[in-house]
Coordinates of C-alpha atoms and ligand atoms in Angstrom, one line a residue:
X3 CA 0.0 0.0 0.0
X4 CA 1.4 3.4 -0.9
X5 CA 1.7 6.1 1.8
X6 CA -1.2 7.9 0.3
X7 CA -3.4 4.9 0.6
X8 CA -2.2 4.1 4.1
X9 CA -2.9 7.7 5.2
X10 CA -6.3 7.8 3.7
X11 CA -7.4 4.4 5.0
X12 CA -6.6 5.3 8.6
X13 CA -8.9 8.4 8.4
X14 CA -12.3 8.4 10.0
X15 CA -14.5 11.5 9.7
X16 CA -17.8 11.5 11.5
X17 CA -20.4 14.0 12.8
X18 CA -21.8 13.9 16.3
X19 CA -25.5 14.6 16.4
X20 CA -28.0 14.9 19.2
X21 CA -30.7 16.9 20.8
X22 CA -29.3 19.6 23.1
X23 CA -28.3 18.3 26.5
X24 CA -28.1 14.6 25.5
X25 CA -24.4 14.7 26.1
X26 CA -22.7 15.3 22.8
X27 CA -20.1 17.7 24.1
X28 CA -19.3 15.4 27.0
X29 CA -18.8 12.5 24.7
X30 CA -16.7 14.5 22.3
X31 CA -14.6 15.6 25.2
X32 CA -14.0 12.0 26.4
X33 CA -13.0 11.0 22.8
X34 CA -10.4 13.7 22.9
X35 CA -9.2 12.6 26.3
X36 CA -8.7 9.1 25.0
X37 CA -6.9 10.4 22.0
X38 CA -4.6 12.4 24.3
X39 CA -5.6 15.6 22.5
X40 CA -6.7 17.3 25.7
X41 CA -5.5 16.8 29.2
X42 CA -8.6 17.4 31.3
X43 CA -12.3 17.3 31.0
X44 CA -14.1 20.6 30.8
X45 CA -11.9 22.0 28.1
X46 CA -14.4 21.5 25.3
X47 CA -17.2 23.4 26.8
X48 CA -17.8 25.0 30.1
X49 CA -21.4 26.0 30.3
X50 CA -21.7 27.1 33.8
X51 CA -18.2 28.3 34.4
X52 CA -15.6 30.4 32.8
X53 CA -13.7 27.4 31.4
X54 CA -12.5 28.1 27.9
X55 CA -14.8 26.8 25.2
X56 CA -13.4 25.1 22.2
X57 CA -16.5 24.1 20.4
X58 CA -18.3 27.2 21.2
X59 CA -16.3 29.9 19.8
X60 CA -18.5 32.9 20.1
X61 CA -19.2 35.0 23.1
X62 CA -22.8 34.7 22.4
X63 CA -22.6 31.0 22.7
X64 CA -20.9 31.2 26.0
X65 CA -23.6 33.6 27.2
X66 CA -26.4 31.4 26.2
X67 CA -24.7 28.2 26.9
X68 CA -25.6 26.8 23.5
X69 CA -23.5 25.6 20.6
X70 CA -24.4 27.8 17.6
X71 CA -21.9 26.8 15.1
X72 CA -20.3 23.6 14.2
X73 CA -16.7 23.1 14.7
X74 CA -14.2 20.5 13.7
X75 CA -11.7 18.6 15.8
X76 CA -8.9 16.2 14.8
X77 CA -7.1 13.7 17.0
X78 CA -5.2 10.5 16.8
X79 CA -6.3 7.3 18.5
X80 CA -4.8 3.8 18.1
X81 CA -3.3 4.5 14.7
X82 CA -6.4 6.2 13.4
X83 CA -6.7 9.8 12.5
X84 CA -10.1 10.9 13.6
X85 CA -12.0 14.0 12.4
X86 CA -15.0 14.9 14.5
X87 CA -17.5 17.3 13.1
X88 CA -19.4 18.8 16.0
X89 CA -22.9 20.0 15.0
X90 CA -24.9 22.7 16.6
X91 CA -27.8 21.4 18.7
X92 CA -30.0 24.4 18.4
X93 CA -32.8 23.9 15.9
X94 CA -32.4 27.4 14.4
X95 CA -29.0 26.4 13.1
X96 CA -30.2 23.3 11.2
X97 CA -28.8 24.7 7.9
X98 CA -25.3 24.8 9.2
X99 CA -25.8 21.3 10.6
X100 CA -27.1 20.0 7.3
X101 CA -24.0 21.3 5.5
X102 CA -21.7 19.8 8.1
X103 CA -23.3 16.4 7.6
X104 CA -22.4 16.6 4.0
X105 CA -18.8 16.5 5.0
X106 CA -19.1 13.4 7.3
X107 CA -18.7 9.7 6.4
X108 CA -20.7 8.5 9.3
X109 CA -22.6 9.8 12.3
X110 CA -22.8 9.2 16.0
X111 CA -26.2 9.8 17.4
X112 CA -26.2 10.5 21.1
X113 CA -29.5 9.8 22.9
X114 CA -30.4 10.6 26.5
X115 CA -31.5 7.2 28.0
X116 CA -34.2 8.9 30.0
X117 CA -35.7 10.8 27.0
X118 CA -35.2 8.7 23.9
X119 CA -35.7 10.3 20.6
X120 CA -36.1 14.1 20.8
X121 CA -37.2 16.6 18.1
X122 CA -33.7 17.6 17.1
X123 CA -32.5 13.9 16.9
X124 CA -35.4 13.3 14.5
X125 CA -34.4 16.1 12.2
X126 CA -30.7 15.3 12.1
X127 CA -31.4 11.6 11.7
X128 CA -33.4 12.4 8.5
X129 CA -30.4 14.1 6.9
X130 CA -28.1 11.2 7.8
X131 CA -30.6 8.7 6.4
X132 CA -30.9 10.8 3.2
X133 CA -27.2 10.4 2.7
X134 CA -27.2 6.7 3.6
X135 CA -24.2 7.0 5.9
X136 CA -23.7 4.6 8.8
X137 CA -25.3 5.8 12.0
X138 CA -24.1 4.6 15.4
X139 CA -26.2 5.1 18.5
X140 CA -24.8 5.9 21.9
X141 CA -27.5 5.8 24.6
X142 CA -26.1 8.0 27.3
X143 CA -26.7 8.8 30.9
X144 CA -27.3 5.2 32.0
X145 CA -26.1 6.3 35.5
X146 CA -29.4 8.0 35.8
X147 CA -32.8 6.5 35.8
X148 CA -33.5 5.5 32.2
X149 CA -36.2 4.2 30.0
X150 CA -36.5 0.4 29.4
X151 CA -33.8 -0.4 26.9
X152 CA -36.1 -2.6 24.8
X153 CA -38.5 0.4 24.6
X154 CA -35.7 2.6 23.4
X155 CA -34.7 0.2 20.7
X156 CA -38.3 -0.2 19.7
X157 CA -38.7 3.6 19.4
X158 CA -35.5 3.9 17.2
X159 CA -36.7 1.1 14.9
X160 CA -40.3 2.3 14.6
X161 CA -39.6 6.0 14.2
X162 CA -36.6 5.8 12.0
X163 CA -37.4 2.6 10.1
X164 CA -34.0 1.1 10.7
X165 CA -32.8 -2.0 12.4
X166 CA -30.8 -1.8 15.7
X167 CA -28.1 -4.1 16.9
X168 CA -27.2 -3.6 20.6
X169 CA -23.4 -4.3 20.8
X170 CA -23.7 -4.2 24.6
X171 CA -26.6 -4.3 27.0
X172 CA -27.0 -2.3 30.2
X173 CA -27.2 -4.0 33.6
X174 CA -29.7 -1.8 35.4
X175 CA -29.7 2.0 35.4
X176 CA -29.6 4.9 37.8
X177 CA -28.4 4.0 41.2
X178 CA -28.7 0.4 40.3
X179 CA -26.5 0.7 37.2
X180 CA -23.8 -2.0 37.4
X181 CA -22.3 -1.8 33.9
X182 CA -22.8 -3.3 30.5
X183 CA -22.6 -6.8 29.1
X184 CA -20.7 -7.0 25.8
X185 CA -22.6 -9.5 23.6
X186 CA -19.7 -10.3 21.3
X187 CA -16.9 -10.5 23.8
X188 CA -19.2 -12.1 26.3
X189 CA -17.8 -10.0 29.1
X190 CA -19.1 -7.7 31.8
X191 CA -17.7 -4.1 32.0
X192 CA -18.1 -3.1 35.6
X193 CA -19.3 0.5 36.1
X194 CA -17.6 0.9 39.5
X195 CA -14.3 -0.5 38.2
X196 CA -14.3 2.1 35.4
X197 CA -15.7 4.8 37.5
X198 CA -12.4 4.9 39.3
X199 CA -11.1 6.4 36.1
X200 CA -8.8 3.7 34.8
X201 CA -8.1 3.8 31.1
X202 CA -8.2 0.8 28.8
X203 CA -9.7 -1.5 31.3
X204 CA -10.7 -4.9 30.0
X205 CA -14.1 -6.3 30.6
X206 CA -14.4 -9.4 32.9
X207 CA -15.0 -12.4 30.7
X208 CA -18.1 -14.2 31.8
X209 CA -20.4 -16.5 29.9
X210 CA -24.0 -16.0 30.8
X211 CA -24.2 -19.7 31.4
X212 CA -21.7 -19.4 34.2
X213 CA -24.3 -18.2 36.7
X214 CA -22.1 -18.5 39.7
X215 CA -19.5 -16.1 38.4
X216 CA -22.2 -13.8 37.0
X217 CA -24.0 -13.7 40.4
X218 CA -20.8 -12.9 42.0
X219 CA -20.1 -10.1 39.6
X220 CA -23.4 -8.3 39.5
X221 CA -25.6 -9.9 42.1
X222 CA -28.3 -12.6 41.7
X223 CA -31.2 -10.3 40.9
X224 CA -29.3 -8.4 38.2
X225 CA -27.8 -11.6 36.8
X226 CA -31.1 -13.3 36.3
X227 CA -32.6 -10.2 34.7
X228 CA -29.6 -9.9 32.4
X229 CA -29.8 -13.6 31.3
X230 CA -33.5 -13.2 30.4
X231 CA -33.0 -10.0 28.5
X232 CA -30.0 -11.2 26.5
X233 CA -31.9 -14.4 25.6
X234 CA -34.8 -12.3 24.4
X235 CA -32.4 -10.1 22.5
X236 CA -30.6 -13.0 20.8
X237 CA -33.9 -14.4 19.7
X238 CA -35.7 -11.2 18.7
X239 CA -33.2 -8.6 17.6
X240 CA -31.5 -8.1 14.2
X241 CA -28.4 -10.0 13.4
X242 CA -25.2 -8.1 13.0
X243 CA -24.6 -7.3 9.3
X244 CA -21.8 -4.9 8.4
X245 CA -23.2 -4.2 5.0
X246 CA -26.4 -3.0 6.4
X247 CA -24.5 -0.9 8.9
X248 CA -22.5 0.6 6.0
X249 CA -25.6 1.9 4.3
X250 CA -27.3 3.1 7.4
X251 CA -30.0 0.4 7.5
X252 CA -28.7 -1.1 10.8
X253 CA -27.5 1.0 13.7
X254 CA -25.1 -0.5 16.2
X255 CA -26.3 0.6 19.6
X256 CA -24.1 1.1 22.7
X257 CA -25.1 2.0 26.2
X258 CA -22.9 4.0 28.5
X259 CA -22.4 7.2 30.5
X260 CA -20.2 9.8 28.9
X261 CA -19.9 11.9 32.0
X262 CA -18.5 8.9 33.9
X263 CA -16.2 7.9 31.1
X264 CA -18.1 4.7 31.0
X265 CA -18.5 2.7 27.8
X266 CA -16.8 5.4 25.8
X267 CA -13.6 3.6 24.9
X268 CA -15.3 0.3 23.9
X269 CA -17.6 2.4 21.8
X270 CA -14.8 4.2 20.1
X271 CA -13.0 0.9 19.4
X272 CA -16.0 -0.9 18.0
X273 CA -16.9 2.2 16.0
X274 CA -13.5 2.4 14.4
X275 CA -13.6 -1.3 13.5
X276 CA -17.1 -1.1 12.0
X277 CA -16.5 2.0 9.9
X278 CA -14.5 2.3 6.7
X279 CA -12.1 5.0 5.6
X280 CA -13.3 8.0 3.6
X281 CA -16.2 7.3 1.2
X282 CA -16.1 8.1 -2.5
X283 CA -18.0 11.2 -3.5
X284 CA -20.4 11.6 -6.3
X285 CA -19.9 14.7 -8.4
X286 CA -21.5 16.1 -11.5
X287 CA -18.6 14.7 -13.4
X288 CA -18.5 11.1 -12.1
X289 CA -17.4 9.5 -8.8
X290 CA -14.2 10.7 -7.1
X291 CA -12.4 8.0 -5.2
X292 CA -10.5 9.1 -2.1
X293 CA -7.4 7.4 -3.2
X294 CA -7.3 9.2 -6.5
X295 CA -3.8 10.8 -6.6
X296 CA -5.1 14.3 -7.4
X297 CA -6.3 16.5 -4.6
X298 CA -9.9 17.6 -4.7
X299 CA -12.2 19.2 -2.0
X300 CA -15.4 21.1 -1.5
X301 CA -16.3 24.0 0.7
X302 CA -19.0 23.1 3.2
X303 CA -18.8 26.0 5.5
X304 CA -17.6 29.5 5.7
X305 CA -17.1 31.4 8.9
X306 CA -15.8 34.9 9.6
X307 CA -14.0 36.2 12.6
X308 CA -13.8 32.8 14.3
X309 CA -11.3 34.2 16.8
X310 CA -10.8 37.7 17.9
X311 CA -7.1 37.2 17.6
X312 CA -7.5 36.3 14.0
X313 CA -9.8 38.7 12.3
X314 CA -10.3 36.6 9.2
X315 CA -12.7 34.5 7.2
X316 CA -12.2 30.7 7.0
X317 CA -13.6 28.4 4.3
X318 CA -13.8 24.8 5.6
X319 CA -12.9 22.2 3.0
X320 CA -13.7 18.5 3.1
X321 CA -10.9 16.8 1.2
X322 CA -12.4 14.1 -1.0
X323 CA -9.3 12.8 -2.8
X324 CA -5.6 12.8 -2.8
X325 CA -3.2 14.8 -0.7
X326 CA -3.3 18.5 0.1
X327 CA 0.1 20.2 0.3
X328 CA 0.7 23.6 1.7
X329 CA 2.0 26.2 -0.8
X330 CA 1.1 24.1 -3.8
X331 CA -1.0 25.8 -6.4
X332 CA -4.7 24.8 -6.5
X333 CA -7.6 25.7 -8.7
X334 CA -10.8 27.3 -7.4
X335 CA -13.0 25.9 -10.1
X336 CA -15.8 28.4 -9.8
X337 CA -13.6 31.4 -10.5
X338 CA -11.1 29.6 -12.6
X339 CA -8.3 31.1 -10.4
X340 CA -5.2 29.2 -9.4
X341 CA -3.7 30.2 -6.1
X342 CA -1.3 29.0 -3.4
X343 CA -3.0 28.2 -0.2
X344 CA -0.3 29.2 2.3
X345 CA -2.1 29.2 5.6
X346 CA -4.1 25.9 5.7
X347 CA -5.3 25.2 9.2
X348 CA -6.6 22.4 11.3
X349 CA -8.4 22.6 14.5
X350 CA -6.6 20.5 17.1
X351 CA -8.8 20.5 20.2
X352 CA -7.9 23.8 21.7
X353 CA -5.8 25.3 19.0
X354 CA -5.8 26.1 15.4
X355 CA -2.5 25.2 13.7
X356 CA -1.0 25.6 10.3
X357 CA -0.5 22.3 8.6
X358 CA 1.8 21.2 5.8
X359 CA -0.3 18.4 4.4
X360 CA -3.7 16.7 4.8
X361 CA -5.4 13.7 3.2
X362 CA -8.8 12.7 1.8
X363 CA -11.1 12.5 4.8
X364 CA -9.6 15.5 6.5
X365 CA -11.2 18.9 7.1
X366 CA -9.0 21.9 6.6
X367 CA -9.7 25.6 7.0
X368 CA -8.3 28.0 4.4
X369 CA -8.2 31.7 4.4
X370 CA -11.0 33.1 2.4
X371 CA -10.5 36.6 0.9
X372 CA -14.3 36.6 0.0
X373 CA -14.2 34.4 -3.1
X374 CA -15.5 31.1 -1.9
X375 CA -19.2 30.0 -1.7
X376 CA -20.7 26.9 -0.1
X377 CA -20.3 23.9 -2.4
X378 CA -17.4 25.3 -4.4
X379 CA -14.6 23.0 -5.6
X380 CA -10.9 23.4 -4.9
X381 CA -8.7 20.9 -6.8
X382 CA -5.5 20.3 -8.7
X383 CA -5.3 22.4 -11.9
X384 CA -6.5 20.3 -14.9
X385 CA -8.9 18.3 -12.8
X386 CA -12.6 18.8 -13.5
X387 CA -14.8 17.8 -10.6
X388 CA -17.9 19.7 -9.7
X389 CA -19.2 18.5 -6.4
X390 CA -22.9 18.1 -5.9
X391 CA -24.8 21.1 -4.6
X392 CA -25.3 21.3 -0.9
X393 CA -28.9 21.7 0.1
X394 CA -29.8 25.2 1.2
X395 CA -33.0 26.2 2.9
X396 CA -35.5 28.8 2.2
X397 CA -35.7 31.6 4.8
X398 CA -38.9 31.5 6.8
X399 CA -38.7 34.8 8.7
X400 CA -38.2 38.2 7.3
X401 CA -37.4 41.6 8.7
X402 CA -36.5 45.1 7.6
X403 CA -33.1 46.0 8.8
X404 CA -32.2 49.7 8.8
X405 CA -28.9 51.3 9.7
X406 CA -29.2 53.9 12.4
X407 CA -25.9 55.8 12.1
X408 CA -25.4 57.3 8.6
X409 CA -21.6 57.6 9.4
X410 CA -21.3 53.9 9.5
X411 CA -22.8 53.1 6.1
X412 CA -19.7 51.3 4.9
X413 CA -19.4 49.1 7.9
X414 CA -23.1 48.3 7.8
X415 CA -22.9 47.2 4.2
X416 CA -19.7 45.3 4.7
X417 CA -20.9 43.4 7.7
X418 CA -24.2 42.5 6.2
X419 CA -22.6 41.3 3.0
X420 CA -19.9 39.3 4.8
X421 CA -22.3 37.6 7.1
X422 CA -24.7 36.9 4.3
X423 CA -21.9 35.2 2.3
X424 CA -21.4 32.7 5.1
X425 CA -24.9 31.5 4.2
X426 CA -26.7 31.8 7.6
X427 CA -28.7 34.8 6.6
X428 CA -29.9 36.1 3.3
X429 CA -30.1 39.8 2.4
X430 CA -32.2 41.4 -0.2
X431 CA -32.5 45.0 -1.4
X432 CA -35.8 46.9 -2.0
X433 CA -35.5 48.1 -5.6
X434 CA -35.0 51.9 -5.7
X435 CA -34.6 52.1 -1.9
X436 CA -30.8 52.2 -1.5
X437 CA -28.7 50.2 0.8
X438 CA -29.7 51.7 4.1
X439 CA -32.7 49.6 4.4
X440 CA -32.5 45.9 3.6
X441 CA -34.7 42.9 3.9
X442 CA -33.1 40.1 5.9
X443 CA -34.4 36.5 5.6
X444 CA -33.4 33.8 8.1
X445 CA -34.4 30.1 8.7
X446 CA -34.5 30.4 12.4
X447 CA -35.1 33.4 14.7
X448 CA -32.0 32.9 16.7
X449 CA -30.0 33.9 13.7
X450 CA -31.3 37.5 14.2
X451 CA -29.6 37.5 17.6
X452 CA -26.4 36.2 16.1
X453 CA -26.6 38.9 13.4
X454 CA -27.2 41.7 15.9
X455 CA -24.4 40.5 18.1
X456 CA -21.9 40.1 15.3
X457 CA -22.7 43.4 13.7
X458 CA -22.2 45.1 17.0
X459 CA -19.0 43.3 18.1
X460 CA -17.3 42.7 14.8
X461 CA -18.4 45.7 12.7
X462 CA -19.4 48.2 15.4
X463 CA -22.8 48.8 13.9
X464 CA -26.2 49.1 15.5
X465 CA -29.3 48.8 13.4
X466 CA -33.1 48.8 13.7
X467 CA -35.0 45.7 13.0
X468 CA -38.7 45.5 12.2
X469 CA -40.1 42.0 11.8
X470 CA -42.3 41.3 8.9
X471 CA -45.3 38.9 8.8
X472 CA -43.9 37.3 5.6
X473 CA -42.9 33.7 5.5
X474 CA -42.5 32.6 1.8
X475 CA -40.1 33.7 -0.9
X476 CA -40.0 32.8 -4.6
X477 CA -37.9 33.7 -7.6
X478 CA -39.6 35.5 -10.4
X479 CA -38.7 33.3 -13.3
X480 CA -40.7 35.2 -15.9
X481 CA -43.2 37.9 -15.7
X482 CA -45.8 39.1 -18.2
X483 CA -45.2 42.7 -17.3
X484 CA -43.1 45.0 -15.1
X485 CA -43.1 43.7 -11.6
X486 CA -44.6 46.9 -10.4
X487 CA -47.6 46.3 -12.6
X488 CA -48.4 42.8 -11.3
X489 CA -51.6 42.2 -9.5
X490 CA -50.4 41.1 -6.0
X491 CA -52.1 40.6 -2.7
X492 CA -51.6 43.5 -0.2
X493 CA -48.3 43.3 1.6
X494 CA -46.5 41.2 -1.1
X495 CA -42.9 42.5 -1.3
X496 CA -40.7 42.8 -4.3
X497 CA -37.0 42.4 -3.5
X498 CA -33.8 41.7 -5.3
X499 CA -30.7 39.6 -4.4
X500 CA -27.1 40.7 -4.9
X501 CA -27.2 39.6 -8.5
X502 CA -30.3 41.7 -9.2
X503 CA -32.6 38.7 -9.5
X504 CA -36.2 39.6 -8.8
X505 CA -38.0 37.8 -5.9
X506 CA -41.4 38.1 -4.3
X507 CA -41.9 37.7 -0.6
X508 CA -45.4 36.5 0.5
X509 CA -47.3 36.4 3.7
X510 CA -49.2 33.2 2.9
X511 CA -49.7 30.3 0.5
X512 CA -53.0 32.0 -0.4
X513 CA -51.1 35.2 -1.6
X514 CA -48.8 33.0 -3.7
X515 CA -51.8 31.4 -5.4
X516 CA -53.4 34.7 -5.9
X517 CA -50.3 36.0 -7.7
X518 CA -50.1 33.1 -10.1
X519 CA -53.9 33.0 -10.7
X520 CA -54.3 36.8 -11.4
X521 CA -51.2 37.1 -13.5
X522 CA -51.1 34.6 -16.4
X523 CA -47.5 34.2 -17.5
X524 CA -46.0 34.8 -14.1
X525 CA -43.7 31.9 -13.3
X526 CA -42.4 31.6 -9.8
X527 CA -39.7 29.2 -8.7
X528 CA -38.9 27.9 -5.3
X529 CA -36.1 29.6 -3.5
X530 CA -33.2 29.1 -3.2
X531 CA -32.0 27.7 -6.5
X532 CA -29.5 25.0 -5.7
X533 CA -27.0 25.9 -8.3
X534 CA -26.7 29.7 -8.1
X535 CA -23.0 29.3 -8.6
X536 CA -23.3 27.6 -11.9
X537 CA -25.3 30.3 -13.6
Ligands
G4P9 P1 -24.9 18.6 24.7 O1 -23.6 18.9 24.2 O2 -25.5 17.4 23.9 O3 -25.8 19.7 24.8 O4 -24.8 18.0 26.2 P2 -23.6 18.2 27.2 O5 -22.5 17.3 26.9 O6 -23.3 19.6 27.4 O7 -24.4 17.6 28.5 C1 -25.5 18.1 29.0 C2 -25.6 17.9 30.5 O8 -25.7 16.5 30.7 C3 -24.4 18.3 31.2 O9 -24.8 18.7 32.5 C4 -23.5 17.1 31.4 O10 -22.7 17.1 32.5 C5 -24.6 16.0 31.6 N1 -24.2 14.7 31.2 C6 -23.6 14.3 30.0 N2 -23.4 13.0 30.0 C7 -23.9 12.5 31.2 C8 -24.0 11.2 31.7 O11 -23.5 10.2 31.2 N3 -24.6 11.1 33.0 C9 -25.1 12.2 33.6 N4 -25.6 12.0 34.8 N5 -25.0 13.4 33.1 C10 -24.4 13.6 31.9 P3 -25.1 20.3 32.9 O12 -25.2 20.3 34.4 O13 -26.2 20.8 32.1 O14 -23.8 21.0 32.4 P4 -22.4 21.2 33.1 O15 -22.5 22.3 34.0 O16 -22.0 19.9 33.7 O17 -21.5 21.5 31.9

């Protein structure tokens, strides 16, 4: 195997998804601890203290104690090079999350054992299922009173239409939690043994038939319950089938307690064994294999001012093939420009560092002078790969945003444009109204708070926002007359995007129907168009 192939095959790139508070951050932190990437727990996120937050880079996130943006972390474990894509848990940021999932080869779904599937788990699962990537389930917080494990599996199977395969089985829960039974290794992992904080502890081998030993290990009552449950499981649950796992039809399930470091390492080990290296990527020009010699990558996220110390804009690339080398010339396909990328960065737990090379599967951040858009291709000159469009979502909330201080016109316009380019908000102009008053569209209301906060802290601009009752936006594909002369329901707004495309913003479905009924020849198209960049 060539070095390139070796490097690529040891990469694992996965996203962690969960409903807020299920324990995603805690689990990520424990992964990093095992990988030796951080020294102590509490470094990834400190909600209720002033501990430095790695995943949550913005002040706002710290203030609110939520994770608004996704971040990327890389660490080494057991010869593997692991890239974790952390996803924001708040529902308003689903768009950012969707994009992040486009860059992952598999997903780890964290579920609170007491709560089961929650709304955000449902949404995120759908995207993973759409992509057909393997999904691993970690049922967390078993040290607390939890729901019946059979019920939890049943819920996963019924709601998500997938099979589940419990790799281990919990022995009790809450104060009675004794550990887990590993079905394959036929061993008991003792909660109290691990609780003492020892790393890489082996389970105690124990066949269920050896009742004497089992009784001794976990007590008679728990032993007889475990034997019954595992018997039931062997008879009724799905068989393990790696092929089904690979296409997301069967989810291996693990029980544990991230906070207590319990079940995390066995999970990581099994996960690494059951997943493959980077997956091939479909493009508009055929499939790109990760081991293809030539470097290719797509932009899945753009973020400005990630760090106060670095006032810059970073485009995050998912490498899909070959090897990336610092200072080599690469092509940005959409502009046709060839440039050296001299400051490629990787997020290593607490720090960003400049890297010299990276391989298919890795995520790198490159400096963006304002040229990249989500979905763009960066590759070796001469290569022609256009990656598939990344789904974007139509804004559902609209507001007028007006600058207050005329002296700050430039900053207002710069800030609004830059933040809009990151893709979280959309800005539109009102034809003939100038740039002092804009229409802003967002998918979730929380984005307004982020916009306000960032405009104030990063650009020093305050503005006035007036919420609008509108909720639907359409492109005007063709019109029988000037837009001003169309017969439209009261309140319908005519706006333009930064390329001067005409759009109509409506208050209801009824108003949309009215527009098309009363204006024969008016053709509306759903917003946003997926391939804006191709036009
Ligand atoms: P999230 O990223 O999915 O939002 O969840 P996070 O890891 O922040 O965990 C949410 C809360 O659940 C935290 O408590 C965390 O300590 C707790 N937690 C995580 N895993 C376990 C577990 O296995 N058992 C128990 N009992 N609790 C767990 P918090 O009090 O909200 O926050 P903090 O002050 O501890 O940071």
